[in-house]
Tab-separated table of C-alpha atoms in Angstrom:
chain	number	residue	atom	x	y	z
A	1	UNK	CA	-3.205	-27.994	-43.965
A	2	UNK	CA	-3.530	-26.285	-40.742
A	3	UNK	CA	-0.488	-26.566	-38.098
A	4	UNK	CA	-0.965	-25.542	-34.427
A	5	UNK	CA	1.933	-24.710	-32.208
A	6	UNK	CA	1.800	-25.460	-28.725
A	7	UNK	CA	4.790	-24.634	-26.616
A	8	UNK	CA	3.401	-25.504	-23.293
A	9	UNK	CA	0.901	-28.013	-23.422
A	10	UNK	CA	-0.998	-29.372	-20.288
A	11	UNK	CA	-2.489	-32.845	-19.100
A	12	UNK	CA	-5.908	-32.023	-16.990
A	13	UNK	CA	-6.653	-34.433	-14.442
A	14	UNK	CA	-10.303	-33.391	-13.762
A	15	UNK	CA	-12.119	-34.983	-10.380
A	16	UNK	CA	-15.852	-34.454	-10.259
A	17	UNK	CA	-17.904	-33.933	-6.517
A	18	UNK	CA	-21.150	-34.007	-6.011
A	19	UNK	CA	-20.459	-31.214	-3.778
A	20	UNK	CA	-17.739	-29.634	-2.043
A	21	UNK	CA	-17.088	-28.411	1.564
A	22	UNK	CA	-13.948	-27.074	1.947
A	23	UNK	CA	-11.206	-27.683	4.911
A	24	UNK	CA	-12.517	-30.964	5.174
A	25	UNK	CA	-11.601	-34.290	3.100
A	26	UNK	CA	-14.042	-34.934	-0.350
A	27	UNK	CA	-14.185	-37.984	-2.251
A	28	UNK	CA	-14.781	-37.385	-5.830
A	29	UNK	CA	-17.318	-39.612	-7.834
A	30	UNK	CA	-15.189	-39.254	-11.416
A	31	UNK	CA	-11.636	-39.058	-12.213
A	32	UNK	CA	-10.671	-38.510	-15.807
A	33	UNK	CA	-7.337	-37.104	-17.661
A	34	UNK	CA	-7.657	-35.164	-20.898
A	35	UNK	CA	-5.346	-33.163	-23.172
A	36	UNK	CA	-4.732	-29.254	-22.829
A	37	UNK	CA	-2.908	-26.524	-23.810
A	38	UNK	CA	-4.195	-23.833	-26.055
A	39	UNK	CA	-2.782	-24.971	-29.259
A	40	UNK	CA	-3.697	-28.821	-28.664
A	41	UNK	CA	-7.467	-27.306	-27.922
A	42	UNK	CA	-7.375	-25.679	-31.677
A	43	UNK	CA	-6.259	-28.941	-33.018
A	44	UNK	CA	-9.088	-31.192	-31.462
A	45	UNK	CA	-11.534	-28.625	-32.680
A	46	UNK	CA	-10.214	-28.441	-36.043
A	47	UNK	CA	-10.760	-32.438	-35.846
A	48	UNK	CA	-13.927	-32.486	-35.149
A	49	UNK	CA	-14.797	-29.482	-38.152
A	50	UNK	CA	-13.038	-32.375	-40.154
A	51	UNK	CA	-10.149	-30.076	-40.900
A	52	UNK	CA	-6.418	-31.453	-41.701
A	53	UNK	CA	-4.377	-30.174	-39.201
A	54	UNK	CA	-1.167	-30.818	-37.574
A	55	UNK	CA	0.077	-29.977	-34.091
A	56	UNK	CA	3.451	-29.404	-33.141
A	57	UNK	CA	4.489	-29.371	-29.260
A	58	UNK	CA	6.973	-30.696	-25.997
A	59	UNK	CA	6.376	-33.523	-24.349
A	60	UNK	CA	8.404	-34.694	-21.314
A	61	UNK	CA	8.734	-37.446	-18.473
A	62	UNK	CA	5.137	-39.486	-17.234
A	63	UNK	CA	2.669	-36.791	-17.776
A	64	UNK	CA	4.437	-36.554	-21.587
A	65	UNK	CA	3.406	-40.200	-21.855
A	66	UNK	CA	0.380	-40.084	-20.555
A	67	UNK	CA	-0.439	-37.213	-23.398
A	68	UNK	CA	0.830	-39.110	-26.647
A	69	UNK	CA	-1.821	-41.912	-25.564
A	70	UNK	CA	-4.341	-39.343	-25.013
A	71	UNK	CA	-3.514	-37.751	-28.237
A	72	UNK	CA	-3.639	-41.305	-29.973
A	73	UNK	CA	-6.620	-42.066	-28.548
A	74	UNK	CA	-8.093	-38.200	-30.037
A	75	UNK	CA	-6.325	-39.243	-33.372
A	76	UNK	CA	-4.408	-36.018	-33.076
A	77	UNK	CA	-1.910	-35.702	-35.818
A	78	UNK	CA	1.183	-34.215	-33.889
A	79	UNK	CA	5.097	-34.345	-33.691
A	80	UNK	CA	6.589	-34.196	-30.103
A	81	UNK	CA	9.730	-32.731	-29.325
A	82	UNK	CA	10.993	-34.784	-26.312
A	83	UNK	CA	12.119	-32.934	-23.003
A	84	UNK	CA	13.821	-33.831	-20.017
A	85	UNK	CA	11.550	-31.661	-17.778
A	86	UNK	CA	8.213	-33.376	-17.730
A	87	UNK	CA	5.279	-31.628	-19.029
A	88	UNK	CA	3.379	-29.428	-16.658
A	89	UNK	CA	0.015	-31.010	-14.760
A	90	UNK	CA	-2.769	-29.930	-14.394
A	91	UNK	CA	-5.580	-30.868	-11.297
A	92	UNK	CA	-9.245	-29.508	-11.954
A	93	UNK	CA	-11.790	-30.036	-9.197
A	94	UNK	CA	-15.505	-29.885	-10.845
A	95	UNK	CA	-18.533	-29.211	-8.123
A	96	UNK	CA	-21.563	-30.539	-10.003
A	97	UNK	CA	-23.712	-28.904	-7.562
A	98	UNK	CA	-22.811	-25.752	-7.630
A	99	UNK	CA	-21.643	-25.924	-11.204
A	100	UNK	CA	-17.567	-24.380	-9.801
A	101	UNK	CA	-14.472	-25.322	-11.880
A	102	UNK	CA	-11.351	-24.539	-10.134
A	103	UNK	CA	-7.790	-25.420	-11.742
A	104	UNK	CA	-4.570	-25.938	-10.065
A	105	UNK	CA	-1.554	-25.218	-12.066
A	106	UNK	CA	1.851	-26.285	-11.332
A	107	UNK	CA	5.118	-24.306	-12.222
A	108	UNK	CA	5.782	-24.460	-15.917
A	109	UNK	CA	8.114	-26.600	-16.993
A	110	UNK	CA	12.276	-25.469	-17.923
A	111	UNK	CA	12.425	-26.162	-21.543
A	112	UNK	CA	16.688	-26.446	-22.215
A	113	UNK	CA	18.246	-24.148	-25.132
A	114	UNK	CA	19.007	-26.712	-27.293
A	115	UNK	CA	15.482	-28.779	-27.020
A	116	UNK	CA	13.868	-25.094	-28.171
A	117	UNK	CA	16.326	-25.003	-31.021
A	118	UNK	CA	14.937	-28.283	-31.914
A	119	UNK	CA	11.580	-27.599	-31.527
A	120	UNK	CA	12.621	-24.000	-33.752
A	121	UNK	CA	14.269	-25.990	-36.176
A	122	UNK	CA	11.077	-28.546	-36.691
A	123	UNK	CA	9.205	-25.738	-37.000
A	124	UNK	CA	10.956	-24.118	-40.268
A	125	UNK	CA	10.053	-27.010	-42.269
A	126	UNK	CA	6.591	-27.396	-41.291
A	127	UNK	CA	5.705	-23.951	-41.602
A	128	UNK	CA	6.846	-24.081	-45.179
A	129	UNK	CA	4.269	-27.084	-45.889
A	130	UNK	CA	1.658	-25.846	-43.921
A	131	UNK	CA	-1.249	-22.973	-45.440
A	132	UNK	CA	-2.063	-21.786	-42.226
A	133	UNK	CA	0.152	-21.760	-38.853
A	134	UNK	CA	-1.767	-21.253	-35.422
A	135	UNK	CA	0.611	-20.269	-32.380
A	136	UNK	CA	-1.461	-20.578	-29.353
A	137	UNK	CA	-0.980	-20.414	-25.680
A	138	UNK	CA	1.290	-19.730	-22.948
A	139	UNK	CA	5.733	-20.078	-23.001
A	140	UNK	CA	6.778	-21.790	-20.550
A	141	UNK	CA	10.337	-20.304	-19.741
A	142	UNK	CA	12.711	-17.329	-21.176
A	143	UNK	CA	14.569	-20.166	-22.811
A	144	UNK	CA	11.292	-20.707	-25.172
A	145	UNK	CA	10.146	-17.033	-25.571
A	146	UNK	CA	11.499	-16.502	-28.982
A	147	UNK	CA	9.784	-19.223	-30.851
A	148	UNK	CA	6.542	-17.651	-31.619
A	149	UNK	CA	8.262	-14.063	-32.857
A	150	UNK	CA	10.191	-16.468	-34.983
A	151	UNK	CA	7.721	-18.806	-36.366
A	152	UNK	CA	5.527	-15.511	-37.610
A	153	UNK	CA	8.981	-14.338	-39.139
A	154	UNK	CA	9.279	-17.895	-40.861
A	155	UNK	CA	4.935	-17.728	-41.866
A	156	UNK	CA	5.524	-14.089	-43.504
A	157	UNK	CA	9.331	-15.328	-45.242
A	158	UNK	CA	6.988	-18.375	-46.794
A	159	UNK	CA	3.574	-16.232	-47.278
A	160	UNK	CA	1.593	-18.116	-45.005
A	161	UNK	CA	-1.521	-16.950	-43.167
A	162	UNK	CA	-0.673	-16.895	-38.692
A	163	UNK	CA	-2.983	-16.451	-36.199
A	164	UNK	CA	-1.479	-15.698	-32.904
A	165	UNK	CA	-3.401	-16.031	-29.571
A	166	UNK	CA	-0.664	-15.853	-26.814
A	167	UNK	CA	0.466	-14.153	-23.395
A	168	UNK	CA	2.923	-12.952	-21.402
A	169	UNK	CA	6.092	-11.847	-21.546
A	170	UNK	CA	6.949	-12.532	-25.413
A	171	UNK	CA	3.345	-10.818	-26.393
A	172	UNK	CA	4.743	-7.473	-27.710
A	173	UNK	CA	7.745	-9.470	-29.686
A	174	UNK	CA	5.198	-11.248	-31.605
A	175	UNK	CA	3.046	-8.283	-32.323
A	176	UNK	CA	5.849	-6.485	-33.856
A	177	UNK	CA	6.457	-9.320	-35.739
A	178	UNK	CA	3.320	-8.944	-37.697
A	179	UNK	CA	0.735	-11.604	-37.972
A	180	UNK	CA	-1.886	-11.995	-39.997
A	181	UNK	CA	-4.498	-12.779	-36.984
A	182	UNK	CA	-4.523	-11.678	-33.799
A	183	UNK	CA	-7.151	-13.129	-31.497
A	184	UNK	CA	-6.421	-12.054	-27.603
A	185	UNK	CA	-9.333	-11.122	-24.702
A	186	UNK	CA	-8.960	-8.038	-22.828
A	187	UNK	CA	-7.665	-8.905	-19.567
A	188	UNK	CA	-4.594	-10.851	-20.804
A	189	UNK	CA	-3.497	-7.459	-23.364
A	190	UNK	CA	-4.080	-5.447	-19.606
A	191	UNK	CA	-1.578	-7.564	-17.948
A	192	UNK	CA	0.585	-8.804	-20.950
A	193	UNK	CA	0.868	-5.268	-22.228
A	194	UNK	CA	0.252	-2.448	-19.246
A	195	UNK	CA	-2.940	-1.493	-20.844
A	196	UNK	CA	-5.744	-0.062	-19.310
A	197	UNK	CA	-8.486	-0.847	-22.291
A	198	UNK	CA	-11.602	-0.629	-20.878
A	199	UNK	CA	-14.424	0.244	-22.471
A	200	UNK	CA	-15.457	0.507	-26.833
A	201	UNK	CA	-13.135	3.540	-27.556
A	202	UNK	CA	-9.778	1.936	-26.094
A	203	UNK	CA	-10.554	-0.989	-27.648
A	204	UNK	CA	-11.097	0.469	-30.763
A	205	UNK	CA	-7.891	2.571	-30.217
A	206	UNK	CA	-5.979	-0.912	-29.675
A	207	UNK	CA	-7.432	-2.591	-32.778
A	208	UNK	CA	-5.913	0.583	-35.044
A	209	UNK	CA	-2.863	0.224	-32.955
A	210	UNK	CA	-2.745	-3.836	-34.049
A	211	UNK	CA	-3.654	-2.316	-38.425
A	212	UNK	CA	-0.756	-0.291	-38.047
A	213	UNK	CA	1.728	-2.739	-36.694
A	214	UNK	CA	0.822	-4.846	-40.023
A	215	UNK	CA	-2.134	-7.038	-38.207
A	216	UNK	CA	-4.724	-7.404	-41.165
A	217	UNK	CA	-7.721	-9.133	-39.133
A	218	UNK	CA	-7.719	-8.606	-34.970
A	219	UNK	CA	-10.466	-9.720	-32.310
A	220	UNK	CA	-10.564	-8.468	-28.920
A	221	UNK	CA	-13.301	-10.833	-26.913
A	222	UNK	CA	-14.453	-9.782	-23.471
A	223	UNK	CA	-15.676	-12.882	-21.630
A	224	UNK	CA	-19.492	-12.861	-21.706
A	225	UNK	CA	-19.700	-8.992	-22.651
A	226	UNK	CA	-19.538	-7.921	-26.820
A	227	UNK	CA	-16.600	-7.544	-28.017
A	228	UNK	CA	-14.773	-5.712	-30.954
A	229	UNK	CA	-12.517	-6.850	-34.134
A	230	UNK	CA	-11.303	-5.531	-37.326
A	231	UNK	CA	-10.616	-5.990	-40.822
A	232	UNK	CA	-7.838	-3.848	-41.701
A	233	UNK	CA	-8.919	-0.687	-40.511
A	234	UNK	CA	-12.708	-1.504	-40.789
A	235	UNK	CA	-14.297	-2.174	-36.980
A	236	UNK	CA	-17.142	-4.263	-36.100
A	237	UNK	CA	-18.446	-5.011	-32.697
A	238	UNK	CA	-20.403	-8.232	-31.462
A	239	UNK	CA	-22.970	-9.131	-28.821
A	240	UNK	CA	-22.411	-12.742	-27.954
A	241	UNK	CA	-25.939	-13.045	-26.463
A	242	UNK	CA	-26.941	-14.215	-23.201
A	243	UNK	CA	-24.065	-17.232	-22.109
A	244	UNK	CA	-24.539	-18.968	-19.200
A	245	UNK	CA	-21.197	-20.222	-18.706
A	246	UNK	CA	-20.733	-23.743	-17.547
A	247	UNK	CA	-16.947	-24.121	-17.873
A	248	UNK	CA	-15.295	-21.348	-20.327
A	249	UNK	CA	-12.087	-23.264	-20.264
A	250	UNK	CA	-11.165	-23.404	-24.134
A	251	UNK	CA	-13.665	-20.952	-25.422
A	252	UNK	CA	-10.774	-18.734	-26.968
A	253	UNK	CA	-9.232	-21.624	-28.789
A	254	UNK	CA	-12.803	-22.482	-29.968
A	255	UNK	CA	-12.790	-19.394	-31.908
A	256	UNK	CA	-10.134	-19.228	-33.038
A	257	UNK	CA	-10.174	-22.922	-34.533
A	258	UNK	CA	-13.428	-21.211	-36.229
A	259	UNK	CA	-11.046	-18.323	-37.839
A	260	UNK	CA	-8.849	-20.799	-39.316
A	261	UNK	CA	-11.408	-22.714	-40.356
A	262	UNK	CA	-13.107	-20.329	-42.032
A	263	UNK	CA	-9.944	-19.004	-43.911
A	264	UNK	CA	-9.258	-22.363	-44.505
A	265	UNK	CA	-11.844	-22.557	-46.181
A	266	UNK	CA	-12.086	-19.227	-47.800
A	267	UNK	CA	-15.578	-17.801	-45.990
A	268	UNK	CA	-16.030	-14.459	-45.877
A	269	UNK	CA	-14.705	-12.106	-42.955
A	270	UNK	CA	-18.510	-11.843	-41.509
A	271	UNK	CA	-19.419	-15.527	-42.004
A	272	UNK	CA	-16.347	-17.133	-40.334
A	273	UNK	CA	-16.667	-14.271	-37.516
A	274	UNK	CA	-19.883	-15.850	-36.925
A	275	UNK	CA	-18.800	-19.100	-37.013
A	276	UNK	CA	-15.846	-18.685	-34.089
A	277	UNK	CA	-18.437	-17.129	-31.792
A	278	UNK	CA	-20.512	-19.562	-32.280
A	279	UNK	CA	-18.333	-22.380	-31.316
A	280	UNK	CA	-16.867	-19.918	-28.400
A	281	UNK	CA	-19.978	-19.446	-27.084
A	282	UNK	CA	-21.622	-23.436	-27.277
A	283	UNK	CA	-17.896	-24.381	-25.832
A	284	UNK	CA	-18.530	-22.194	-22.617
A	285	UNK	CA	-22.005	-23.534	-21.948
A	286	UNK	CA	-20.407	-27.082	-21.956
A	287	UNK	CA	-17.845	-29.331	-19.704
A	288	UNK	CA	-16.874	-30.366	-22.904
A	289	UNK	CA	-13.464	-28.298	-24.401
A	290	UNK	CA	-13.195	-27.843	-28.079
A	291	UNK	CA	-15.455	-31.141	-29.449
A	292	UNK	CA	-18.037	-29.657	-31.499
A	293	UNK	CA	-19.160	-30.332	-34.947
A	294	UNK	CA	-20.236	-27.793	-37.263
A	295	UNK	CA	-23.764	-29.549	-37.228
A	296	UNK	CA	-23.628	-28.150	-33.301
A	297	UNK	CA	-23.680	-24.388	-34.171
A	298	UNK	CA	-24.526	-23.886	-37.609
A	299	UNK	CA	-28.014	-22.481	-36.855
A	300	UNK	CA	-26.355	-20.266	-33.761
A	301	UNK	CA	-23.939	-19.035	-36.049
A	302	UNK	CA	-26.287	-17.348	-38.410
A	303	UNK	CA	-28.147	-15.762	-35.086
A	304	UNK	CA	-24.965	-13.716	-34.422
A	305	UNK	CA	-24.963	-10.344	-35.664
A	306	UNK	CA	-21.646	-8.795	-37.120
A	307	UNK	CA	-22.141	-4.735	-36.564
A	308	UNK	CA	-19.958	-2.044	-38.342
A	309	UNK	CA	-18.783	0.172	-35.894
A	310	UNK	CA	-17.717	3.961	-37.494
A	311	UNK	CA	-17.221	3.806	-41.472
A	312	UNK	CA	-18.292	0.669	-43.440
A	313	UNK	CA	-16.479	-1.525	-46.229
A	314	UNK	CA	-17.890	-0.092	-49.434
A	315	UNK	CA	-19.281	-3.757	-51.093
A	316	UNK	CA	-19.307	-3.790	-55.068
A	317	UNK	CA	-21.309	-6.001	-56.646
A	318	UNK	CA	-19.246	-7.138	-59.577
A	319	UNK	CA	-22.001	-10.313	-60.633
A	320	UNK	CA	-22.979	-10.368	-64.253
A	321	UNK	CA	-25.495	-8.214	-65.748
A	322	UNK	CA	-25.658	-10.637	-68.847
């Protein structure tokens, strides 16, 4: 089973225009709420590649209510740690006309020491029971920064496969921690980090940087441009084709859902590479976030092309000759 964590998780209230003209009063034409937050994105993927998973997150006050019925309703498997604070609100304004998202955050939420103590402790046990732990997504507060550092100490302790895809200021703390996955785009290492990667060499330079601090399998995606990963210290670089981008919200947790789907399932590093571009790539061309089956890109995925970049894996063939 697959468990996503999801420290701060976010309920989108989306309103759709026709058009908008700004300083001056619009009446949408749609109003709907749906459930966000990077790690609840994996799980509703994972869902609908028909993979058992299990999230793990905070909920709090009206908007935290709101969410469990949204999460019933998406037949999310998922254990809430309750918080005083309610959980953080999201408002997305959609123009149809000129195809514009714009989001509207509010400030994060103050998670208490003792609720993330809870939330650590919960975590310990599922980890154990779980074969593959994803830790996705923003923390909200300082108070909640040492969960994910600790969580990949509790998946390595119990030889479990993590994938981390996170921000901010606990990013470096969980790299030296050692996951098995790292999955990050450029601009949030720049910021997270004080890098300056910018072009194939210093992102090369940053994926040996990752095999040396223990990080067996790294991808470093670029938006609509081709990005690198690795495979230990094997690199490999790929062209996502021509996107047009209709709303890119949840494109990283796409892929990454297709990485622990395809470990899940025991594909090969190439095939499962394909795979989580594939579902990156159909997620951004959709208002849809993370709601694909695999029927939707299994003939994309075998268009993408997997390049070595510098020396290549040595494959022995090791079939029968009898």
């Amino acid at each position: 089973m697959i468990l996503t964590v999801t420290l701060n998780p976010l309920l989108e209230k989306r309103l759709y225009f026709n058009s908008i003209k700004y300083n001056q009063a619009n009446r949408s034409n749609k109003e709907e709420f749906r459930s966000g937050g990077k790690g609840i994105n994996v799980s509703r993927q994972l869902n609908a590649l028909k993979m058992q998973n299990q999230a793990i997150t905070f909920l709090g006050g009206q908007s935290g209510k709101i969410l469990r019925s949204i999460y019933h309703e998406e037949q999310l498997n998922y254990l809430a740690v309750s918080t005083k604070a309610a959980t953080r609100e999201a408002v997305l304004t959609i123009d149809e006309k000129e195809n514009n998202l714009t989001t509207y955050f509010p400030p994060n939420p103050i998670i208490s020491e003792s609720e993330a103590a809870d939330f650590a402790s919960k975590l310990d046990k599922m980890i154990a029971n779980c074969s593959i732990v994803v830790f996705s997504g923003s923390s909200p507060c300082k108070e909640t920064d040492f969960i994910f550092p600790y969580g990949i100490e509790l998946a390595n302790k119990y030889d479990k496969i993590s994938i981390l895809d996170t921000y901010g200021n606990h990013l470096q703390n969980c790299i030296d921690k050692a996951p098995t996955v790292l999955h990050n785009n450029v601009e949030e290492i720049n910021l997270s980090l004080k890098q300056k990667i910018n072009d194939g060499k210093d992102k090369i330079e940053f994926l040996n940087y990752l095999y040396n601090k223990g990080i067996k399998l790294a991808f470093l995606t670029d938006g609509e441009k081709e990005f690198y990963c690795s495979k230990f210290n094997f690199h490999y670089k790929i062209n996502p084709q021509n996107i047009k981008a209709v709303d890119s919200t949840g494109s990283g947790d796409a892929f990454v859902a297709g990485i622990a789907y395809g470990m899940e399932k025991d594909l090969v590093f190439n095939e499962f590479t394909q795979i989580a571009s594939a579902l990156g790539i159909i997620n951004a061309q959709s208002w849809k976030t993370c709601n694909f089956p695999f029927e939707d890109i299994e003939s994309l995925s075998k268009e993408i092309v997997v390049e070595p970049v510098g020396k290549k894996m040595k494959i022995i063939d090791d079939s029968p000759t009898i």
